[in-house]
Amino acid sequence: MDKQFFLTGITNSAEENEIEDVRQSVLRSDIFILNSISFFLVAVCLVFVLAFFVNDAGQYVSWFFLSEAVAFGLIPILANKGYKKTSKFLFILYVDIAIGILTSALGRDSQVSLFLIPVIGICILLFNSNELKLRSISILFTVLLFVFL
């Protein structure tokens, strides 16, 4: 009745479960960041819609920011449907385009293009090590836009 019993199988299984829990936690955190910033930018875009709508010369810019608000509102839905990489990349692209439009609408003296520097930090937060290529492309696009604005 003396059977040998090893706990290594149980230990390995527990370690794999812990690793999977950490992996799932990281995936949820980047989606949480994406959702939080997206909804914040919906509010910011709506403020710009009102600000440019009041200004008669800025009605076209107002329509652009209305479309940006809709896009930022749809990005979390896209991410929750399973298109996480696409939604993250579109998010960065929309932020870069919005900063470019604001810089052209308000003039280069407004220093709006300086907001592209935190976008690089958002790229690093959103894209994990498995998405290194998309992170690099997003950062490169942001840096090029910053240089040419």
Short mmCIF file of N, CA, C and O in Angstrom, two decimals:
data_model
loop_
_atom_site.label_atom_id
_atom_site.label_comp_id
_atom_site.label_asym_id
_atom_site.label_seq_id
_atom_site.Cartn_x
_atom_site.Cartn_y
_atom_site.Cartn_z
N MET A 1 0.82 -1.19 0.00
CA MET A 1 0.00 0.00 0.00
C MET A 1 0.85 1.24 0.00
O MET A 1 0.32 2.31 0.11
N ASP A 2 2.06 1.06 -0.14
CA ASP A 2 2.97 2.18 -0.13
C ASP A 2 3.15 2.69 -1.56
O ASP A 2 4.01 2.22 -2.29
N LYS A 3 2.34 3.62 -2.01
CA LYS A 3 2.44 4.18 -3.36
C LYS A 3 3.19 5.49 -3.28
O LYS A 3 3.04 6.25 -2.34
N GLN A 4 3.99 5.69 -4.34
CA GLN A 4 4.71 6.97 -4.39
C GLN A 4 3.79 8.04 -4.98
O GLN A 4 3.06 7.80 -5.94
N PHE A 5 3.87 9.20 -4.40
CA PHE A 5 3.00 10.29 -4.80
C PHE A 5 3.85 11.54 -4.98
O PHE A 5 4.54 11.96 -4.06
N PHE A 6 3.84 12.09 -6.17
CA PHE A 6 4.64 13.28 -6.45
C PHE A 6 3.74 14.49 -6.66
O PHE A 6 2.70 14.39 -7.31
N LEU A 7 4.16 15.59 -6.12
CA LEU A 7 3.39 16.82 -6.24
C LEU A 7 3.83 17.68 -7.41
O LEU A 7 3.28 18.75 -7.62
N THR A 8 4.81 17.21 -8.19
CA THR A 8 5.31 18.05 -9.27
C THR A 8 4.25 18.30 -10.33
O THR A 8 4.17 19.38 -10.89
N GLY A 9 3.42 17.32 -10.60
CA GLY A 9 2.35 17.52 -11.58
C GLY A 9 1.36 18.57 -11.11
O GLY A 9 0.90 19.39 -11.88
N ILE A 10 1.04 18.54 -9.84
CA ILE A 10 0.13 19.54 -9.27
C ILE A 10 0.78 20.91 -9.28
O ILE A 10 0.16 21.91 -9.63
N THR A 11 2.06 20.97 -8.96
CA THR A 11 2.79 22.24 -8.94
C THR A 11 2.87 22.83 -10.34
O THR A 11 2.63 24.02 -10.53
N ASN A 12 3.20 21.99 -11.33
CA ASN A 12 3.28 22.50 -12.70
C ASN A 12 1.93 23.01 -13.18
O ASN A 12 1.84 24.04 -13.84
N SER A 13 0.89 22.30 -12.83
CA SER A 13 -0.46 22.73 -13.22
C SER A 13 -0.83 24.06 -12.55
O SER A 13 -1.41 24.93 -13.18
N ALA A 14 -0.47 24.20 -11.30
CA ALA A 14 -0.76 25.44 -10.58
C ALA A 14 0.03 26.60 -11.19
O ALA A 14 -0.50 27.70 -11.35
N GLU A 15 1.29 26.36 -11.55
CA GLU A 15 2.09 27.42 -12.16
C GLU A 15 1.53 27.81 -13.51
O GLU A 15 1.48 29.00 -13.85
N GLU A 16 1.08 26.84 -14.30
CA GLU A 16 0.49 27.16 -15.59
C GLU A 16 -0.79 27.96 -15.42
O GLU A 16 -1.05 28.90 -16.17
N ASN A 17 -1.58 27.63 -14.42
CA ASN A 17 -2.81 28.40 -14.16
C ASN A 17 -2.49 29.82 -13.73
O ASN A 17 -3.17 30.76 -14.13
N GLU A 18 -1.45 30.00 -12.91
CA GLU A 18 -1.06 31.34 -12.48
C GLU A 18 -0.57 32.16 -13.66
O GLU A 18 -0.89 33.33 -13.78
N ILE A 19 0.21 31.53 -14.53
CA ILE A 19 0.71 32.23 -15.72
C ILE A 19 -0.45 32.64 -16.61
O ILE A 19 -0.50 33.76 -17.12
N GLU A 20 -1.41 31.75 -16.80
CA GLU A 20 -2.57 32.06 -17.62
C GLU A 20 -3.40 33.17 -16.97
O GLU A 20 -3.91 34.06 -17.67
N ASP A 21 -3.53 33.17 -15.65
CA ASP A 21 -4.25 34.25 -14.96
C ASP A 21 -3.57 35.59 -15.16
O ASP A 21 -4.23 36.60 -15.39
N VAL A 22 -2.24 35.60 -15.09
CA VAL A 22 -1.48 36.84 -15.31
C VAL A 22 -1.65 37.30 -16.75
O VAL A 22 -1.85 38.48 -17.02
N ARG A 23 -1.59 36.37 -17.69
CA ARG A 23 -1.74 36.70 -19.10
C ARG A 23 -3.12 37.30 -19.36
O ARG A 23 -3.25 38.31 -20.05
N GLN A 24 -4.15 36.72 -18.79
CA GLN A 24 -5.51 37.23 -18.96
C GLN A 24 -5.66 38.60 -18.30
O GLN A 24 -6.35 39.48 -18.82
N SER A 25 -4.99 38.79 -17.17
CA SER A 25 -5.04 40.08 -16.48
C SER A 25 -4.40 41.17 -17.33
O SER A 25 -4.92 42.29 -17.40
N VAL A 26 -3.28 40.85 -17.97
CA VAL A 26 -2.61 41.82 -18.84
C VAL A 26 -3.49 42.15 -20.03
O VAL A 26 -3.63 43.31 -20.42
N LEU A 27 -4.12 41.14 -20.63
CA LEU A 27 -5.01 41.39 -21.76
C LEU A 27 -6.19 42.26 -21.36
O LEU A 27 -6.59 43.16 -22.11
N ARG A 28 -6.73 42.04 -20.18
CA ARG A 28 -7.85 42.86 -19.72
C ARG A 28 -7.39 44.28 -19.42
O ARG A 28 -8.14 45.23 -19.62
N SER A 29 -6.15 44.45 -18.92
CA SER A 29 -5.70 45.78 -18.56
C SER A 29 -5.49 46.65 -19.79
O SER A 29 -5.82 47.83 -19.77
N ASP A 30 -4.95 46.10 -20.88
CA ASP A 30 -4.77 46.94 -22.06
C ASP A 30 -6.10 47.30 -22.71
O ASP A 30 -6.27 48.39 -23.21
N ILE A 31 -7.08 46.40 -22.63
CA ILE A 31 -8.41 46.73 -23.13
C ILE A 31 -9.08 47.76 -22.21
O ILE A 31 -9.77 48.66 -22.67
N PHE A 32 -8.84 47.66 -20.91
CA PHE A 32 -9.38 48.66 -19.97
C PHE A 32 -8.79 50.04 -20.28
O PHE A 32 -9.52 51.04 -20.29
N ILE A 33 -7.49 50.09 -20.54
CA ILE A 33 -6.84 51.36 -20.89
C ILE A 33 -7.44 51.90 -22.18
O ILE A 33 -7.79 53.08 -22.29
N LEU A 34 -7.58 51.03 -23.18
CA LEU A 34 -8.14 51.44 -24.47
C LEU A 34 -9.56 51.98 -24.30
O LEU A 34 -9.89 53.04 -24.82
N ASN A 35 -10.38 51.26 -23.55
CA ASN A 35 -11.76 51.70 -23.34
C ASN A 35 -11.83 53.02 -22.58
O ASN A 35 -12.59 53.92 -22.94
N SER A 36 -11.03 53.15 -21.54
CA SER A 36 -11.05 54.37 -20.73
C SER A 36 -10.65 55.59 -21.55
O SER A 36 -11.32 56.63 -21.52
N ILE A 37 -9.55 55.46 -22.28
CA ILE A 37 -9.08 56.60 -23.06
C ILE A 37 -10.03 56.89 -24.21
O ILE A 37 -10.27 58.06 -24.54
N SER A 38 -10.60 55.85 -24.80
CA SER A 38 -11.55 56.06 -25.91
C SER A 38 -12.76 56.86 -25.45
O SER A 38 -13.16 57.81 -26.13
N PHE A 39 -13.34 56.47 -24.33
CA PHE A 39 -14.52 57.19 -23.85
C PHE A 39 -14.18 58.61 -23.41
O PHE A 39 -14.97 59.53 -23.60
N PHE A 40 -12.99 58.80 -22.87
CA PHE A 40 -12.55 60.16 -22.53
C PHE A 40 -12.43 61.01 -23.80
O PHE A 40 -12.85 62.17 -23.82
N LEU A 41 -11.85 60.41 -24.86
CA LEU A 41 -11.68 61.17 -26.09
C LEU A 41 -13.00 61.43 -26.81
O LEU A 41 -13.10 62.39 -27.56
N VAL A 42 -14.00 60.60 -26.59
CA VAL A 42 -15.34 60.90 -27.11
C VAL A 42 -15.82 62.22 -26.51
O VAL A 42 -16.30 63.10 -27.23
N ALA A 43 -15.64 62.38 -25.21
CA ALA A 43 -16.05 63.62 -24.54
C ALA A 43 -15.24 64.81 -25.04
O ALA A 43 -15.80 65.89 -25.29
N VAL A 44 -13.94 64.62 -25.21
CA VAL A 44 -13.09 65.70 -25.71
C VAL A 44 -13.51 66.10 -27.12
O VAL A 44 -13.59 67.30 -27.44
N CYS A 45 -13.77 65.12 -27.97
CA CYS A 45 -14.20 65.42 -29.33
C CYS A 45 -15.53 66.17 -29.35
O CYS A 45 -15.72 67.08 -30.17
N LEU A 46 -16.44 65.81 -28.47
CA LEU A 46 -17.71 66.52 -28.41
C LEU A 46 -17.53 67.97 -27.97
O LEU A 46 -18.24 68.87 -28.44
N VAL A 47 -16.57 68.22 -27.09
CA VAL A 47 -16.25 69.60 -26.72
C VAL A 47 -15.73 70.36 -27.93
O VAL A 47 -16.12 71.51 -28.18
N PHE A 48 -14.86 69.72 -28.72
CA PHE A 48 -14.36 70.37 -29.93
C PHE A 48 -15.47 70.58 -30.96
O PHE A 48 -15.45 71.57 -31.69
N VAL A 49 -16.41 69.65 -31.02
CA VAL A 49 -17.55 69.83 -31.93
C VAL A 49 -18.28 71.12 -31.58
O VAL A 49 -18.57 71.95 -32.45
N LEU A 50 -18.57 71.30 -30.30
CA LEU A 50 -19.27 72.52 -29.88
C LEU A 50 -18.43 73.76 -30.09
O LEU A 50 -18.93 74.79 -30.55
N ALA A 51 -17.15 73.67 -29.77
CA ALA A 51 -16.28 74.85 -29.90
C ALA A 51 -16.15 75.28 -31.35
O ALA A 51 -16.22 76.48 -31.65
N PHE A 52 -15.95 74.34 -32.25
CA PHE A 52 -15.80 74.71 -33.66
C PHE A 52 -17.14 75.01 -34.32
O PHE A 52 -17.18 75.73 -35.31
N PHE A 53 -18.23 74.47 -33.80
CA PHE A 53 -19.54 74.76 -34.37
C PHE A 53 -19.94 76.20 -34.07
O PHE A 53 -20.57 76.85 -34.91
N VAL A 54 -19.57 76.70 -32.90
CA VAL A 54 -19.86 78.09 -32.55
C VAL A 54 -19.08 79.03 -33.46
O VAL A 54 -19.59 80.06 -33.89
N ASN A 55 -17.86 78.65 -33.78
CA ASN A 55 -17.04 79.44 -34.68
C ASN A 55 -17.49 79.13 -36.11
O ASN A 55 -17.44 78.01 -36.57
N ASP A 56 -17.97 80.15 -36.82
CA ASP A 56 -18.52 79.93 -38.16
C ASP A 56 -17.49 79.35 -39.13
O ASP A 56 -17.83 78.57 -40.01
N ALA A 57 -16.24 79.73 -39.00
CA ALA A 57 -15.21 79.26 -39.93
C ALA A 57 -14.81 77.81 -39.66
O ALA A 57 -14.19 77.17 -40.48
N GLY A 58 -15.18 77.28 -38.51
CA GLY A 58 -14.73 75.95 -38.15
C GLY A 58 -15.78 74.86 -38.21
O GLY A 58 -15.65 73.84 -37.56
N GLN A 59 -16.84 75.08 -39.02
CA GLN A 59 -17.89 74.08 -39.07
C GLN A 59 -17.44 72.77 -39.71
O GLN A 59 -17.88 71.70 -39.32
N TYR A 60 -16.55 72.84 -40.69
CA TYR A 60 -16.03 71.61 -41.29
C TYR A 60 -15.19 70.83 -40.28
O TYR A 60 -15.24 69.61 -40.24
N VAL A 61 -14.44 71.54 -39.48
CA VAL A 61 -13.65 70.89 -38.44
C VAL A 61 -14.58 70.30 -37.39
O VAL A 61 -14.32 69.23 -36.84
N SER A 62 -15.70 70.96 -37.15
CA SER A 62 -16.69 70.45 -36.21
C SER A 62 -17.23 69.10 -36.68
O SER A 62 -17.37 68.16 -35.89
N TRP A 63 -17.54 68.98 -37.96
CA TRP A 63 -18.01 67.70 -38.50
C TRP A 63 -16.94 66.63 -38.40
O TRP A 63 -17.24 65.46 -38.15
N PHE A 64 -15.68 67.01 -38.60
CA PHE A 64 -14.59 66.04 -38.47
C PHE A 64 -14.55 65.50 -37.05
O PHE A 64 -14.42 64.28 -36.85
N PHE A 65 -14.65 66.37 -36.06
CA PHE A 65 -14.58 65.90 -34.67
C PHE A 65 -15.82 65.12 -34.26
O PHE A 65 -15.75 64.26 -33.38
N LEU A 66 -16.94 65.38 -34.90
CA LEU A 66 -18.11 64.54 -34.66
C LEU A 66 -17.85 63.12 -35.16
O LEU A 66 -18.17 62.14 -34.48
N SER A 67 -17.23 63.01 -36.33
CA SER A 67 -16.89 61.68 -36.84
C SER A 67 -15.84 61.00 -35.98
O SER A 67 -15.87 59.78 -35.78
N GLU A 68 -14.91 61.77 -35.44
CA GLU A 68 -13.91 61.23 -34.53
C GLU A 68 -14.57 60.71 -33.24
O GLU A 68 -14.18 59.68 -32.71
N ALA A 69 -15.56 61.44 -32.73
CA ALA A 69 -16.25 61.00 -31.52
C ALA A 69 -16.96 59.68 -31.76
O ALA A 69 -16.92 58.78 -30.91
N VAL A 70 -17.57 59.54 -32.92
CA VAL A 70 -18.23 58.26 -33.27
C VAL A 70 -17.19 57.15 -33.37
O VAL A 70 -17.39 56.05 -32.86
N ALA A 71 -16.07 57.44 -34.03
CA ALA A 71 -15.02 56.43 -34.18
C ALA A 71 -14.45 56.00 -32.83
O ALA A 71 -14.27 54.80 -32.58
N PHE A 72 -14.18 56.96 -31.95
CA PHE A 72 -13.66 56.61 -30.62
C PHE A 72 -14.70 55.84 -29.81
O PHE A 72 -14.34 55.01 -28.97
N GLY A 73 -15.97 56.09 -30.05
CA GLY A 73 -17.01 55.33 -29.37
C GLY A 73 -17.13 53.90 -29.89
O GLY A 73 -17.52 53.00 -29.15
N LEU A 74 -16.79 53.69 -31.15
CA LEU A 74 -16.88 52.35 -31.73
C LEU A 74 -15.65 51.49 -31.48
O LEU A 74 -15.71 50.26 -31.59
N ILE A 75 -14.52 52.10 -31.15
CA ILE A 75 -13.29 51.34 -30.94
C ILE A 75 -13.42 50.33 -29.79
O ILE A 75 -13.01 49.18 -29.95
N PRO A 76 -14.00 50.66 -28.63
CA PRO A 76 -14.17 49.63 -27.60
C PRO A 76 -15.06 48.47 -28.04
O PRO A 76 -14.82 47.32 -27.66
N ILE A 77 -16.06 48.77 -28.86
CA ILE A 77 -16.92 47.69 -29.36
C ILE A 77 -16.12 46.77 -30.26
O ILE A 77 -16.22 45.54 -30.17
N LEU A 78 -15.30 47.35 -31.11
CA LEU A 78 -14.44 46.56 -31.99
C LEU A 78 -13.47 45.70 -31.19
O LEU A 78 -13.26 44.52 -31.50
N ALA A 79 -12.90 46.27 -30.12
CA ALA A 79 -11.97 45.51 -29.28
C ALA A 79 -12.66 44.37 -28.56
O ALA A 79 -12.10 43.27 -28.44
N ASN A 80 -13.86 44.60 -28.08
CA ASN A 80 -14.60 43.55 -27.36
C ASN A 80 -15.12 42.45 -28.28
O ASN A 80 -15.42 41.36 -27.82
N LYS A 81 -15.21 42.74 -29.58
CA LYS A 81 -15.63 41.72 -30.55
C LYS A 81 -14.46 40.83 -30.97
O LYS A 81 -14.65 39.92 -31.76
N GLY A 82 -13.25 41.11 -30.48
CA GLY A 82 -12.12 40.26 -30.78
C GLY A 82 -11.08 40.87 -31.70
O GLY A 82 -10.07 40.25 -32.00
N TYR A 83 -11.30 42.08 -32.16
CA TYR A 83 -10.35 42.75 -33.05
C TYR A 83 -9.49 43.73 -32.25
O TYR A 83 -9.50 44.93 -32.49
N LYS A 84 -8.74 43.18 -31.30
CA LYS A 84 -7.99 44.03 -30.37
C LYS A 84 -6.85 44.77 -31.06
O LYS A 84 -6.67 45.97 -30.84
N LYS A 85 -6.07 44.07 -31.86
CA LYS A 85 -4.93 44.72 -32.53
C LYS A 85 -5.41 45.81 -33.48
O LYS A 85 -4.85 46.90 -33.51
N THR A 86 -6.43 45.51 -34.24
CA THR A 86 -6.97 46.50 -35.18
C THR A 86 -7.51 47.71 -34.45
O THR A 86 -7.27 48.85 -34.85
N SER A 87 -8.23 47.48 -33.36
CA SER A 87 -8.81 48.60 -32.63
C SER A 87 -7.72 49.47 -32.00
O SER A 87 -7.84 50.69 -31.98
N LYS A 88 -6.67 48.84 -31.49
CA LYS A 88 -5.57 49.61 -30.90
C LYS A 88 -4.88 50.46 -31.96
O LYS A 88 -4.58 51.64 -31.73
N PHE A 89 -4.62 49.86 -33.13
CA PHE A 89 -3.94 50.59 -34.19
C PHE A 89 -4.83 51.73 -34.70
O PHE A 89 -4.34 52.85 -34.92
N LEU A 90 -6.12 51.47 -34.89
CA LEU A 90 -7.03 52.54 -35.33
C LEU A 90 -7.13 53.65 -34.29
O LEU A 90 -7.20 54.83 -34.65
N PHE A 91 -7.10 53.28 -33.02
CA PHE A 91 -7.13 54.28 -31.96
C PHE A 91 -5.95 55.25 -32.09
O PHE A 91 -6.12 56.47 -32.08
N ILE A 92 -4.74 54.68 -32.22
CA ILE A 92 -3.55 55.53 -32.35
C ILE A 92 -3.63 56.37 -33.62
O ILE A 92 -3.30 57.56 -33.61
N LEU A 93 -4.09 55.78 -34.70
CA LEU A 93 -4.21 56.50 -35.96
C LEU A 93 -5.19 57.67 -35.84
O LEU A 93 -4.90 58.78 -36.28
N TYR A 94 -6.35 57.44 -35.22
CA TYR A 94 -7.33 58.50 -35.04
C TYR A 94 -6.80 59.62 -34.13
O TYR A 94 -7.06 60.80 -34.38
N VAL A 95 -6.07 59.26 -33.10
CA VAL A 95 -5.50 60.29 -32.22
C VAL A 95 -4.49 61.13 -32.99
O VAL A 95 -4.49 62.37 -32.91
N ASP A 96 -3.63 60.47 -33.77
CA ASP A 96 -2.64 61.20 -34.56
C ASP A 96 -3.31 62.14 -35.57
O ASP A 96 -2.91 63.29 -35.72
N ILE A 97 -4.33 61.65 -36.25
CA ILE A 97 -5.03 62.47 -37.24
C ILE A 97 -5.72 63.65 -36.56
O ILE A 97 -5.68 64.78 -37.07
N ALA A 98 -6.34 63.42 -35.40
CA ALA A 98 -7.01 64.52 -34.68
C ALA A 98 -6.01 65.60 -34.27
O ALA A 98 -6.31 66.79 -34.40
N ILE A 99 -4.85 65.18 -33.81
CA ILE A 99 -3.84 66.18 -33.43
C ILE A 99 -3.35 66.93 -34.66
O ILE A 99 -3.13 68.14 -34.62
N GLY A 100 -3.19 66.24 -35.77
CA GLY A 100 -2.79 66.90 -37.01
C GLY A 100 -3.82 67.91 -37.49
O GLY A 100 -3.48 69.02 -37.90
N ILE A 101 -5.10 67.55 -37.41
CA ILE A 101 -6.18 68.47 -37.82
C ILE A 101 -6.23 69.68 -36.88
O ILE A 101 -6.38 70.82 -37.33
N LEU A 102 -6.10 69.43 -35.58
CA LEU A 102 -6.10 70.56 -34.63
C LEU A 102 -4.93 71.49 -34.87
O LEU A 102 -5.07 72.71 -34.78
N THR A 103 -3.77 70.92 -35.17
CA THR A 103 -2.60 71.75 -35.44
C THR A 103 -2.81 72.61 -36.67
O THR A 103 -2.47 73.80 -36.68
N SER A 104 -3.41 72.04 -37.71
CA SER A 104 -3.64 72.83 -38.92
C SER A 104 -4.76 73.85 -38.72
O SER A 104 -4.72 74.94 -39.28
N ALA A 105 -5.78 73.51 -37.91
CA ALA A 105 -6.89 74.44 -37.68
C ALA A 105 -6.50 75.60 -36.77
O ALA A 105 -6.92 76.73 -36.99
N LEU A 106 -5.71 75.31 -35.75
CA LEU A 106 -5.34 76.34 -34.77
C LEU A 106 -4.02 77.02 -35.07
O LEU A 106 -3.68 78.01 -34.46
N GLY A 107 -3.25 76.44 -35.98
CA GLY A 107 -1.96 77.02 -36.32
C GLY A 107 -0.83 76.35 -35.56
O GLY A 107 -1.03 75.76 -34.49
N ARG A 108 0.33 76.42 -36.14
CA ARG A 108 1.49 75.76 -35.52
C ARG A 108 1.93 76.43 -34.22
O ARG A 108 2.58 75.82 -33.40
N ASP A 109 1.57 77.67 -34.04
CA ASP A 109 1.94 78.38 -32.82
C ASP A 109 1.19 77.86 -31.60
O ASP A 109 1.58 78.13 -30.47
N SER A 110 0.13 77.11 -31.81
CA SER A 110 -0.67 76.62 -30.69
C SER A 110 0.00 75.49 -29.92
O SER A 110 -0.43 75.15 -28.83
N GLN A 111 1.03 74.90 -30.49
CA GLN A 111 1.79 73.81 -29.85
C GLN A 111 0.95 72.57 -29.57
O GLN A 111 1.25 71.80 -28.67
N VAL A 112 -0.12 72.37 -30.34
CA VAL A 112 -0.96 71.19 -30.18
C VAL A 112 -0.18 69.93 -30.54
O VAL A 112 -0.39 68.87 -29.98
N SER A 113 0.77 70.08 -31.47
CA SER A 113 1.54 68.91 -31.90
C SER A 113 2.36 68.30 -30.77
O SER A 113 2.78 67.15 -30.87
N LEU A 114 2.57 69.04 -29.69
CA LEU A 114 3.30 68.47 -28.54
C LEU A 114 2.53 67.34 -27.88
O LEU A 114 3.11 66.52 -27.17
N PHE A 115 1.22 67.26 -28.13
CA PHE A 115 0.43 66.16 -27.59
C PHE A 115 0.76 64.82 -28.25
O PHE A 115 0.33 63.78 -27.79
N LEU A 116 1.53 64.86 -29.34
CA LEU A 116 1.95 63.61 -29.97
C LEU A 116 2.96 62.86 -29.11
O LEU A 116 3.08 61.64 -29.23
N ILE A 117 3.66 63.55 -28.24
CA ILE A 117 4.64 62.88 -27.38
C ILE A 117 3.96 61.91 -26.41
O ILE A 117 4.39 60.75 -26.30
N PRO A 118 2.87 62.29 -25.72
CA PRO A 118 2.19 61.29 -24.89
C PRO A 118 1.56 60.15 -25.68
O PRO A 118 1.35 59.07 -25.14
N VAL A 119 1.27 60.38 -26.96
CA VAL A 119 0.71 59.31 -27.78
C VAL A 119 1.70 58.16 -27.90
O VAL A 119 1.31 56.99 -27.92
N ILE A 120 2.98 58.47 -27.93
CA ILE A 120 4.00 57.42 -27.97
C ILE A 120 3.92 56.58 -26.69
O ILE A 120 4.02 55.35 -26.73
N GLY A 121 3.70 57.23 -25.56
CA GLY A 121 3.52 56.49 -24.32
C GLY A 121 2.28 55.61 -24.35
O GLY A 121 2.29 54.49 -23.84
N ILE A 122 1.21 56.11 -24.96
CA ILE A 122 0.00 55.31 -25.09
C ILE A 122 0.27 54.10 -25.98
O ILE A 122 -0.23 53.00 -25.71
N CYS A 123 1.06 54.28 -27.03
CA CYS A 123 1.44 53.15 -27.89
C CYS A 123 2.13 52.07 -27.08
O CYS A 123 1.86 50.88 -27.24
N ILE A 124 3.02 52.48 -26.22
CA ILE A 124 3.77 51.52 -25.40
C ILE A 124 2.84 50.83 -24.41
O ILE A 124 2.96 49.63 -24.16
N LEU A 125 1.88 51.56 -23.86
CA LEU A 125 0.93 50.95 -22.92
C LEU A 125 -0.02 49.97 -23.59
O LEU A 125 -0.35 48.93 -23.04
N LEU A 126 -0.49 50.32 -24.78
CA LEU A 126 -1.51 49.51 -25.43
C LEU A 126 -0.96 48.23 -26.05
O LEU A 126 -1.57 47.18 -25.97
N PHE A 127 0.19 48.34 -26.70
CA PHE A 127 0.73 47.19 -27.43
C PHE A 127 1.71 46.44 -26.55
O PHE A 127 2.69 46.99 -26.08
N ASN A 128 1.45 45.15 -26.32
CA ASN A 128 2.35 44.34 -25.50
C ASN A 128 3.48 43.78 -26.36
O ASN A 128 3.60 44.09 -27.55
N SER A 129 4.32 42.96 -25.78
CA SER A 129 5.50 42.46 -26.49
C SER A 129 5.15 41.55 -27.66
O SER A 129 5.94 41.38 -28.57
N ASN A 130 3.96 40.96 -27.66
CA ASN A 130 3.54 40.13 -28.79
C ASN A 130 3.16 40.98 -29.99
O ASN A 130 3.06 40.48 -31.10
N GLU A 131 2.89 42.24 -29.77
CA GLU A 131 2.46 43.16 -30.82
C GLU A 131 3.53 44.20 -31.13
O GLU A 131 3.25 45.35 -31.39
N LEU A 132 4.78 43.75 -31.13
CA LEU A 132 5.91 44.66 -31.27
C LEU A 132 5.91 45.36 -32.63
O LEU A 132 6.25 46.53 -32.73
N LYS A 133 5.51 44.66 -33.67
CA LYS A 133 5.51 45.26 -35.01
C LYS A 133 4.50 46.40 -35.10
O LYS A 133 4.81 47.48 -35.60
N LEU A 134 3.30 46.17 -34.57
CA LEU A 134 2.29 47.23 -34.58
C LEU A 134 2.69 48.40 -33.69
O LEU A 134 2.43 49.56 -34.02
N ARG A 135 3.32 48.10 -32.56
CA ARG A 135 3.80 49.17 -31.68
C ARG A 135 4.83 50.02 -32.41
O ARG A 135 4.76 51.25 -32.37
N SER A 136 5.75 49.38 -33.09
CA SER A 136 6.80 50.11 -33.81
C SER A 136 6.22 50.95 -34.94
O SER A 136 6.62 52.10 -35.13
N ILE A 137 5.27 50.40 -35.69
CA ILE A 137 4.64 51.15 -36.78
C ILE A 137 3.88 52.35 -36.22
O ILE A 137 3.95 53.46 -36.76
N SER A 138 3.17 52.16 -35.11
CA SER A 138 2.41 53.26 -34.49
C SER A 138 3.34 54.36 -34.00
O SER A 138 3.07 55.55 -34.21
N ILE A 139 4.42 53.97 -33.36
CA ILE A 139 5.38 54.97 -32.86
C ILE A 139 6.04 55.69 -34.03
O ILE A 139 6.20 56.91 -34.00
N LEU A 140 6.41 54.95 -35.08
CA LEU A 140 7.04 55.57 -36.25
C LEU A 140 6.10 56.58 -36.89
O LEU A 140 6.51 57.69 -37.23
N PHE A 141 4.82 56.20 -37.05
CA PHE A 141 3.85 57.11 -37.65
C PHE A 141 3.69 58.37 -36.80
O PHE A 141 3.65 59.48 -37.32
N THR A 142 3.65 58.21 -35.50
CA THR A 142 3.50 59.34 -34.59
C THR A 142 4.72 60.25 -34.64
O THR A 142 4.59 61.48 -34.69
N VAL A 143 5.90 59.66 -34.65
CA VAL A 143 7.14 60.47 -34.71
C VAL A 143 7.22 61.22 -36.03
O VAL A 143 7.58 62.40 -36.06
N LEU A 144 6.89 60.55 -37.15
CA LEU A 144 6.92 61.22 -38.44
C LEU A 144 5.94 62.38 -38.50
O LEU A 144 6.25 63.45 -39.01
N LEU A 145 4.76 62.17 -37.95
CA LEU A 145 3.77 63.25 -37.91
C LEU A 145 4.27 64.42 -37.06
O LEU A 145 4.11 65.58 -37.44
N PHE A 146 4.91 64.10 -35.94
CA PHE A 146 5.46 65.14 -35.07
C PHE A 146 6.55 65.93 -35.79
O PHE A 146 6.61 67.16 -35.70
N VAL A 147 7.40 65.25 -36.55
CA VAL A 147 8.50 65.91 -37.24
C VAL A 147 7.97 66.82 -38.37
O VAL A 147 8.45 67.93 -38.54
N PHE A 148 6.95 66.35 -39.07
CA PHE A 148 6.48 67.10 -40.23
C PHE A 148 5.40 68.14 -39.90
O PHE A 148 5.00 68.91 -40.76
N LEU A 149 4.90 68.17 -38.67
CA LEU A 149 3.93 69.22 -38.31
C LEU A 149 4.64 70.44 -37.93
O LEU A 149 5.15 71.15 -37.58
#
